[in-house]
mmCIF file of C-alpha atoms and ligand atoms in Angstrom:
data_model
loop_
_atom_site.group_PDB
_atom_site.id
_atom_site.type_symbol
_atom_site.label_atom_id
_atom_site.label_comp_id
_atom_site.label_asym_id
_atom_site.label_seq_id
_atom_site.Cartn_x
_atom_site.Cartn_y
_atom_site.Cartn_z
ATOM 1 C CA UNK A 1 7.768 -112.790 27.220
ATOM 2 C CA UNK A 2 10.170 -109.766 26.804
ATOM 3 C CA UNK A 3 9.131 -106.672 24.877
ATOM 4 C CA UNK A 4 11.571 -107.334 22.369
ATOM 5 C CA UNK A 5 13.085 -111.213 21.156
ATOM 6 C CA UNK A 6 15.222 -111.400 18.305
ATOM 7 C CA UNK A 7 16.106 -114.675 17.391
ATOM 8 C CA UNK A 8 18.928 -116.269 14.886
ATOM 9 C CA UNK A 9 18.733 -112.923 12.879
ATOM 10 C CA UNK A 10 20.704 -112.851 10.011
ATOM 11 C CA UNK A 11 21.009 -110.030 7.534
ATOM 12 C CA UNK A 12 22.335 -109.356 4.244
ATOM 13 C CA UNK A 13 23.795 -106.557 1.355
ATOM 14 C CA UNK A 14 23.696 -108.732 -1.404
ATOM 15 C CA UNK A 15 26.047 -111.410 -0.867
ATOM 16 C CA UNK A 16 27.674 -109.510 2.140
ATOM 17 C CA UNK A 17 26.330 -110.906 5.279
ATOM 18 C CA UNK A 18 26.309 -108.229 7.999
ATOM 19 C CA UNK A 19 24.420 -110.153 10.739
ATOM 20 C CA UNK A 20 24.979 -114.213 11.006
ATOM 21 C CA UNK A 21 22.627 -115.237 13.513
ATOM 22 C CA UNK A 22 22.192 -113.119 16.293
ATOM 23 C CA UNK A 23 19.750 -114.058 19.260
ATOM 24 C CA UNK A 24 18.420 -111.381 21.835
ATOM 25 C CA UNK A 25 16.087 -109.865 24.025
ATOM 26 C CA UNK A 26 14.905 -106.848 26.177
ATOM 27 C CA UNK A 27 12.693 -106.815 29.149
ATOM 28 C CA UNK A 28 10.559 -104.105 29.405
ATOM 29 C CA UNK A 29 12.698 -101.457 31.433
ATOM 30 C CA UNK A 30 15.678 -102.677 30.634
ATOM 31 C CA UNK A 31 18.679 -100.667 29.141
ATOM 32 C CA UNK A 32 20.325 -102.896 26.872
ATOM 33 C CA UNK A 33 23.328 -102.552 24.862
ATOM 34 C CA UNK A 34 25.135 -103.238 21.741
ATOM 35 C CA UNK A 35 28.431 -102.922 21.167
ATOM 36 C CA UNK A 36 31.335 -103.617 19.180
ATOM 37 C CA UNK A 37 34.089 -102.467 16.639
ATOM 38 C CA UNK A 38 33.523 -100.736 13.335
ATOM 39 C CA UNK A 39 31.253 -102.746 10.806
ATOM 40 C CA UNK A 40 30.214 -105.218 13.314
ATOM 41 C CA UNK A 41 26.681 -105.126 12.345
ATOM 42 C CA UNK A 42 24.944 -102.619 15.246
ATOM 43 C CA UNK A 43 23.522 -100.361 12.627
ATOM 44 C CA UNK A 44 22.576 -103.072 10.363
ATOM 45 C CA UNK A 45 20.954 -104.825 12.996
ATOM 46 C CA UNK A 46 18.991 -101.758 14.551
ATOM 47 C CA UNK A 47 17.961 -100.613 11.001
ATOM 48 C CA UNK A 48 16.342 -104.439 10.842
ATOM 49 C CA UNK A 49 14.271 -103.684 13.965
ATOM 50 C CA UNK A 50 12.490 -100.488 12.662
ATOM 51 C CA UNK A 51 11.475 -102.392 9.573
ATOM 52 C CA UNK A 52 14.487 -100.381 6.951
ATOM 53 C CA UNK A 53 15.909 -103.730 6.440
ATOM 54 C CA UNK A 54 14.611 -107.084 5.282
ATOM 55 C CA UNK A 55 16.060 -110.211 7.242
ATOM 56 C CA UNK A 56 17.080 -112.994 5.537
ATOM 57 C CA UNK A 57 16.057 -115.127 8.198
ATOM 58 C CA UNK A 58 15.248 -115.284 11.740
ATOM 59 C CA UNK A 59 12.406 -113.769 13.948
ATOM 60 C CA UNK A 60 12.009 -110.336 15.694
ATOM 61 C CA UNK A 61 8.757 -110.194 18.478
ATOM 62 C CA UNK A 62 7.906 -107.032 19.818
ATOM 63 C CA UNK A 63 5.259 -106.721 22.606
ATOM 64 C CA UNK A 64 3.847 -109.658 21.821
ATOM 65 C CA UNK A 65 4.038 -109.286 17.810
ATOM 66 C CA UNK A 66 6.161 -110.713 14.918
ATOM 67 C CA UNK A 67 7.541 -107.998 13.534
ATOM 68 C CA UNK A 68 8.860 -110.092 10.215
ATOM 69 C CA UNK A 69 7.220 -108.382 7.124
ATOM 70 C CA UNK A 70 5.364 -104.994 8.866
ATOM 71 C CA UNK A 71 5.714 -101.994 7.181
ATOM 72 C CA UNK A 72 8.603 -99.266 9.309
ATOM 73 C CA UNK A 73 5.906 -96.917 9.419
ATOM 74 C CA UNK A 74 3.539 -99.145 11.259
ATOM 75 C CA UNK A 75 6.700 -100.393 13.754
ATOM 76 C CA UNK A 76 6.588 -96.669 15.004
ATOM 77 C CA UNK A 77 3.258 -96.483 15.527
ATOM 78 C CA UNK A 78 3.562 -99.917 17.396
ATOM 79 C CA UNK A 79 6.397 -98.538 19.729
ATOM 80 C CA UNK A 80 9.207 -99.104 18.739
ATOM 81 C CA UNK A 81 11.409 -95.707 17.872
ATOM 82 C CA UNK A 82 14.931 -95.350 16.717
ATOM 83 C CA UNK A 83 17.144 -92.762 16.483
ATOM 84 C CA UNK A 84 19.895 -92.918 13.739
ATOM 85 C CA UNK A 85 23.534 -93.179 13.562
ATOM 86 C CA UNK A 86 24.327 -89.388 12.461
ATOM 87 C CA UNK A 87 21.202 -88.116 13.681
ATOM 88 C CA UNK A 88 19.279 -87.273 10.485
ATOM 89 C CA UNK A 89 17.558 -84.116 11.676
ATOM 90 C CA UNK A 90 16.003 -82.084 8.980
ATOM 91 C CA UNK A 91 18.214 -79.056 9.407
ATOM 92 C CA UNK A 92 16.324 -76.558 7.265
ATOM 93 C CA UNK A 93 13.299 -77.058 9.683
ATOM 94 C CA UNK A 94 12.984 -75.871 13.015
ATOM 95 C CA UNK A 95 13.657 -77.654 16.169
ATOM 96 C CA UNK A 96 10.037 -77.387 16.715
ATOM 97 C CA UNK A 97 9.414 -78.524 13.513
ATOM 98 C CA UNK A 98 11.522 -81.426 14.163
ATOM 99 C CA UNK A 99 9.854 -82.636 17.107
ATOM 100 C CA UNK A 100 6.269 -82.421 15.575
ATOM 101 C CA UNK A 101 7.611 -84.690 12.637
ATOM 102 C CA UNK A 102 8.506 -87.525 15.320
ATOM 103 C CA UNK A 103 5.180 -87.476 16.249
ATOM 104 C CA UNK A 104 3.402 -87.660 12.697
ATOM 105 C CA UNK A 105 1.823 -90.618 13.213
ATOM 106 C CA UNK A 106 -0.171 -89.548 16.129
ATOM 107 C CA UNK A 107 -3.316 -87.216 16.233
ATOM 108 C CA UNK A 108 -3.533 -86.429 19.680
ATOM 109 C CA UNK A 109 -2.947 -82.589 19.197
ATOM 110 C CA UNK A 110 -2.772 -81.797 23.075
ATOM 111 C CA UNK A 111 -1.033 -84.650 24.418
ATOM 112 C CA UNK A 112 1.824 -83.618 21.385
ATOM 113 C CA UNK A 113 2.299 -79.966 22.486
ATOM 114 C CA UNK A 114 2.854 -81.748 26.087
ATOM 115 C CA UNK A 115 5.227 -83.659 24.926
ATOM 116 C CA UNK A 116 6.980 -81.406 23.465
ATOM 117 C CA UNK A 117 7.164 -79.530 26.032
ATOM 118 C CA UNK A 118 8.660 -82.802 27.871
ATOM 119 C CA UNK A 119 11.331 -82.962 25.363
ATOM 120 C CA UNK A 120 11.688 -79.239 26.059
ATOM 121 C CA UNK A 121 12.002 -79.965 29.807
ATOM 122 C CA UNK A 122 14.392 -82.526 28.971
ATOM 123 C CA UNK A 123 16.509 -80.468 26.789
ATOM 124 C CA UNK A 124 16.369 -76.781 27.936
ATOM 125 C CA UNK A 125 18.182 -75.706 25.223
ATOM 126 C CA UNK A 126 15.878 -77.342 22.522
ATOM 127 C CA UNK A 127 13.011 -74.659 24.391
ATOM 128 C CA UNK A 128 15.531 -71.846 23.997
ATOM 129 C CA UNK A 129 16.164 -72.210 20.503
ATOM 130 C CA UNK A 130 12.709 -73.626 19.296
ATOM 131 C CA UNK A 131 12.638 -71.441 16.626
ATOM 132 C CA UNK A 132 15.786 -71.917 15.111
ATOM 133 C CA UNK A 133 16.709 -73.583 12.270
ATOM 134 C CA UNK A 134 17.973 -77.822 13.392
ATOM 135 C CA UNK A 135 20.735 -77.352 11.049
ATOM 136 C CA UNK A 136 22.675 -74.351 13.301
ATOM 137 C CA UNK A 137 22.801 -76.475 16.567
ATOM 138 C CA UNK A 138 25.901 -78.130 17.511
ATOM 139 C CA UNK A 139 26.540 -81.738 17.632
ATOM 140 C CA UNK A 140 25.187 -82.049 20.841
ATOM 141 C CA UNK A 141 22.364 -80.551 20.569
ATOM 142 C CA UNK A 142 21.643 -81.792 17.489
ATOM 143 C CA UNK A 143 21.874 -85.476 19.033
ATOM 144 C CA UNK A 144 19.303 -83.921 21.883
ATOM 145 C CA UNK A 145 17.114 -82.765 19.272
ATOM 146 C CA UNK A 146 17.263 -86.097 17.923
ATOM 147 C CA UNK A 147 16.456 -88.381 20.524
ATOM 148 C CA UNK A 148 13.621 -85.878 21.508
ATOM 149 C CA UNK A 149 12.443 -86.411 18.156
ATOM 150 C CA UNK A 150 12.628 -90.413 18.608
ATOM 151 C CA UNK A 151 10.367 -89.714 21.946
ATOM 152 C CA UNK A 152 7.458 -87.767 19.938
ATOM 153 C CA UNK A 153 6.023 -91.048 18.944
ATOM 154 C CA UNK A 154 5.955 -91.882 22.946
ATOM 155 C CA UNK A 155 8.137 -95.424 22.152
ATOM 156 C CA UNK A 156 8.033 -98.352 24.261
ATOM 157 C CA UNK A 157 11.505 -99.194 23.267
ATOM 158 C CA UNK A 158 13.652 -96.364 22.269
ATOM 159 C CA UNK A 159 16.880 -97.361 20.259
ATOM 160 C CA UNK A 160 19.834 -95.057 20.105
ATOM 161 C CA UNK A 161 22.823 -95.774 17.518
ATOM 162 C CA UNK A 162 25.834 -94.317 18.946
ATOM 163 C CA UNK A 163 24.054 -90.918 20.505
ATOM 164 C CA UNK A 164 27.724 -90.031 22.016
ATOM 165 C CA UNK A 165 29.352 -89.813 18.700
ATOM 166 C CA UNK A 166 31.545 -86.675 17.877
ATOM 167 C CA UNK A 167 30.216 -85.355 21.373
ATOM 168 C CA UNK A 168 32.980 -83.777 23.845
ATOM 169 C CA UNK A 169 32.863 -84.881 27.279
ATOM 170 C CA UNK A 170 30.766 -82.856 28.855
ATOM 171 C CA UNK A 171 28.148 -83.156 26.698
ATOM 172 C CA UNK A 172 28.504 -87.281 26.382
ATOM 173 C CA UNK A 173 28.040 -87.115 30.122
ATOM 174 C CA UNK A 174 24.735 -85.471 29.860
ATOM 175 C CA UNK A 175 23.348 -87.502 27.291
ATOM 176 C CA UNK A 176 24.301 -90.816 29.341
ATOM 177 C CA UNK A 177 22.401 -88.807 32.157
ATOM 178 C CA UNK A 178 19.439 -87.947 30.249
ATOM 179 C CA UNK A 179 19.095 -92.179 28.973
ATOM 180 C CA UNK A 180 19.188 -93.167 32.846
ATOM 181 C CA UNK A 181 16.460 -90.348 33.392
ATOM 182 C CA UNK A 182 14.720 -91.733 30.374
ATOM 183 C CA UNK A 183 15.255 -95.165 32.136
ATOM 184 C CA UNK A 184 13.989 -94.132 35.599
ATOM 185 C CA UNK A 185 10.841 -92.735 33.805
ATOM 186 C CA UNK A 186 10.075 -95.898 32.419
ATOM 187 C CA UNK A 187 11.353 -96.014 28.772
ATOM 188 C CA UNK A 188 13.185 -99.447 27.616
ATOM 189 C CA UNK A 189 16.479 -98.609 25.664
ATOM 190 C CA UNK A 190 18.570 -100.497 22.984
ATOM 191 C CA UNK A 191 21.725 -98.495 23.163
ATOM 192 C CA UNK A 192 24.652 -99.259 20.408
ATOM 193 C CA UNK A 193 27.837 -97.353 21.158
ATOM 194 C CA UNK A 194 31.379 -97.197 20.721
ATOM 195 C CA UNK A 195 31.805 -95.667 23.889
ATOM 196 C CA UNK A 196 31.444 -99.247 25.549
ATOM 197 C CA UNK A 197 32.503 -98.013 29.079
ATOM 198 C CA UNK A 198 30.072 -95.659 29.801
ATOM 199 C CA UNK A 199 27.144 -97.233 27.571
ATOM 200 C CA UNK A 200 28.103 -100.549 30.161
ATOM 201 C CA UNK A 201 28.301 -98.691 33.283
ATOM 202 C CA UNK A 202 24.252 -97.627 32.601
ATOM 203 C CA UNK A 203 23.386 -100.961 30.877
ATOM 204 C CA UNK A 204 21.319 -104.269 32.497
ATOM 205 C CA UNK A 205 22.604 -106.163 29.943
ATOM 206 C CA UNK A 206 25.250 -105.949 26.990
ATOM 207 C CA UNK A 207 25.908 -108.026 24.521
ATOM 208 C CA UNK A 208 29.485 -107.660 22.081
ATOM 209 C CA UNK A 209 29.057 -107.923 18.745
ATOM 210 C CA UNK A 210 31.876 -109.145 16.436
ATOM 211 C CA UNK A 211 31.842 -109.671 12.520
ATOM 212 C CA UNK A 212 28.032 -109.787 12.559
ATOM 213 C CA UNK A 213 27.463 -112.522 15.834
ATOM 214 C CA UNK A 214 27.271 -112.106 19.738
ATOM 215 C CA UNK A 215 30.744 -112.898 20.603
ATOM 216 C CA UNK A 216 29.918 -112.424 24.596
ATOM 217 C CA UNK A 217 26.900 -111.416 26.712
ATOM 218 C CA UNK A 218 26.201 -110.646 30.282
ATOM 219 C CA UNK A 219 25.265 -108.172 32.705
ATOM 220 C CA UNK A 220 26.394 -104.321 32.289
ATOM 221 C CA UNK A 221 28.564 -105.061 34.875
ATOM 222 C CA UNK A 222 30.172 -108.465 34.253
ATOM 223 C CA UNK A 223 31.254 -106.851 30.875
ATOM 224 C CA UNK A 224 32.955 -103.762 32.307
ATOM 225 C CA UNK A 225 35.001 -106.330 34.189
ATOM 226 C CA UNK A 226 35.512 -108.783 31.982
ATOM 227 C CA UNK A 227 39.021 -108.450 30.880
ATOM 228 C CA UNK A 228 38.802 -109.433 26.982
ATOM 229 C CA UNK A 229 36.117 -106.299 27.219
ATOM 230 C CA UNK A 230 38.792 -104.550 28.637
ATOM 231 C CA UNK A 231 41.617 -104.968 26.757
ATOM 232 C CA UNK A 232 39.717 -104.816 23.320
ATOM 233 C CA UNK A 233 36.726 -102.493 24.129
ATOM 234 C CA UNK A 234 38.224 -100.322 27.377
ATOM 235 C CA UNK A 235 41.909 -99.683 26.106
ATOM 236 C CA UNK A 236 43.734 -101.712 28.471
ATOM 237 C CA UNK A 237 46.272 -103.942 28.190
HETATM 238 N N1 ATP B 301 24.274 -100.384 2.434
HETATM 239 C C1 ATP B 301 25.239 -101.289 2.565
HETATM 240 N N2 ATP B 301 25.672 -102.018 1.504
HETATM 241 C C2 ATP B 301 26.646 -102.943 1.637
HETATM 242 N N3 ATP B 301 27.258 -103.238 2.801
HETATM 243 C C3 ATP B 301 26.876 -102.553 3.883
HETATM 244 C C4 ATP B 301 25.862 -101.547 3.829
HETATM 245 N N4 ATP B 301 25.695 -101.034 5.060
HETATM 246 C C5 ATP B 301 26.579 -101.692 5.850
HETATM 247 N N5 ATP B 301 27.288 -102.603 5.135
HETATM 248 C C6 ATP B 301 28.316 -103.521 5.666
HETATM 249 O O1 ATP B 301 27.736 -104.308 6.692
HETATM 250 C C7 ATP B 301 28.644 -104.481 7.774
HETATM 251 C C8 ATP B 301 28.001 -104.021 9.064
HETATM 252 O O2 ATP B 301 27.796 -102.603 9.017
HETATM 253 P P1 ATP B 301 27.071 -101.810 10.177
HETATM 254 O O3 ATP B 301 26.871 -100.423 9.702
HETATM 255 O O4 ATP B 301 25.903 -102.569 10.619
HETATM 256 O O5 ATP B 301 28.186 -101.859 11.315
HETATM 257 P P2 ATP B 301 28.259 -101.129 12.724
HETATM 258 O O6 ATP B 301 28.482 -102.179 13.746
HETATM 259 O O7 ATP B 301 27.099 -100.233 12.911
HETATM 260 O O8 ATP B 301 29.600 -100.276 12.581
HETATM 261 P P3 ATP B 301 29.971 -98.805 13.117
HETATM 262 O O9 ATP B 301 30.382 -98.973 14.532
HETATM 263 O O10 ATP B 301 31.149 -98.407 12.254
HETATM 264 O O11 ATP B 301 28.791 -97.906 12.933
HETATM 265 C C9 ATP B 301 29.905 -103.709 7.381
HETATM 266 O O12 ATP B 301 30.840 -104.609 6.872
HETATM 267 C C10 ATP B 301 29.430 -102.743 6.321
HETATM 268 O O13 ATP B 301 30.437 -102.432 5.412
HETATM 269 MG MG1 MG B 302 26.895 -98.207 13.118
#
């Protein structure tokens, strides 16, 4: 069984559907990704998987359990992390402070100031400016300081909703670096991103989302060369 199955998930805003029946899944060690045009249904589906949202119908497994009906608090503490679209640090806290909150759940004092150290190793600016308040870092960093946070609660499945957004460059390069480190360490990834050439040059598998369904799925690979990927997702005509 894969660590995570979604299966014929469909989600709604009242009478606004936003996902209509959407089948998945991620093998452990896997990067997978998500992508697709504005209001597709990435965030909606994501914020379904850490327990924000209620589905309507369908079934989401995760290592082995049915997630349907547990509590988002409890999804953490089962493994399964996410870090938002737009970050959501708490930028009157420190970084520090940051990173402690993504591991509230957890009372394994030593192990926590190790991993944050990790995160630190990970992100040698979050060490540099540990102090500081999160709301003075720049984008970037403040999407660093974010996924370190999602890796406090040591996640089986880390999902990222559109960590390249607003980023130059430079610094979407390293954060694309930093999720195939994460991926050589071990960590499984759900990825959504509107960047869908690099987040399919890293990925195992993608799948394209369209007006809330899968529209086309395959390897990371078979989608960067697919050619209706590339003329509506890669700019080409
Ligand atoms: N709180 C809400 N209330 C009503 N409709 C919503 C709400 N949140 C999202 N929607 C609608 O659901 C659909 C899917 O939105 P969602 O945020 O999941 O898309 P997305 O694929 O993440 O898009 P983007 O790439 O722009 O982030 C959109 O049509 C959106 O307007
Ligand atoms: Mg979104």
């Amino acid at each position: 069984m894969a660590l995570l199955e979604v299966e014929d998930l469909r989600v709604a805003y009242g009478k606004i559907e936003a996902v209509k029946g959407i089948s998945f899944r991620v093998e452990a060690g896997e990067v997978v990704t998500l992508i697709g045009t504005n209001g597709a249904g990435k965030t909606t589906t994501l914020r379904t998987l850490s327990g924000l949202l209620k589905p309507v119908t369908g079934k989401i497994t995760f290592d082995g359990q049915v997630l349907n009906g547990v509590g988002a608090h409890k999804i953490v503490a089962m493994g399964l992390a996410h870090s938002p679209e737009g970050r959501r640090i708490f930028p009157r806290l420190s970084i520090e402070e940051n990173l402690q909150l993504g591991a509230f759940l957890r009372r394994d004092g030593d192990a926590i100031t190790k991993d944050i150290q990790r995160a630190y190793e990970l992100f040698p600016i979050l060490g540099e400016r540990r102090k500081q308040a999160a709301g003075t870092l720049s984008g970037g960093e403040q999407q660093m300081l974010a996924m370190g946070r999602a890796l406090m609660s040591q996640p089986k499945l880390l999902m990222l909703d559109e960590p390249s957004m607003g980023l130059s460059p430079i610094m979407m390069q390293k954060i694309m670096t930093t999720i195939r480190e994460l991926k050589a360490q071990g960590t499984t990834i759900l990825l959504v991103e509107q960047n869908a050439s690099a987040a399919l040059s890293l990925a195992d598998h993608g799948h394209v989302m369209e007006i809330g369904k899968i529209s086309l799925s395959g390897t990371g690979q078979e989608l960067l060369h697919d050619e209706s990927v590339r003329k509506a997702y890669l700019g080409e005509d």
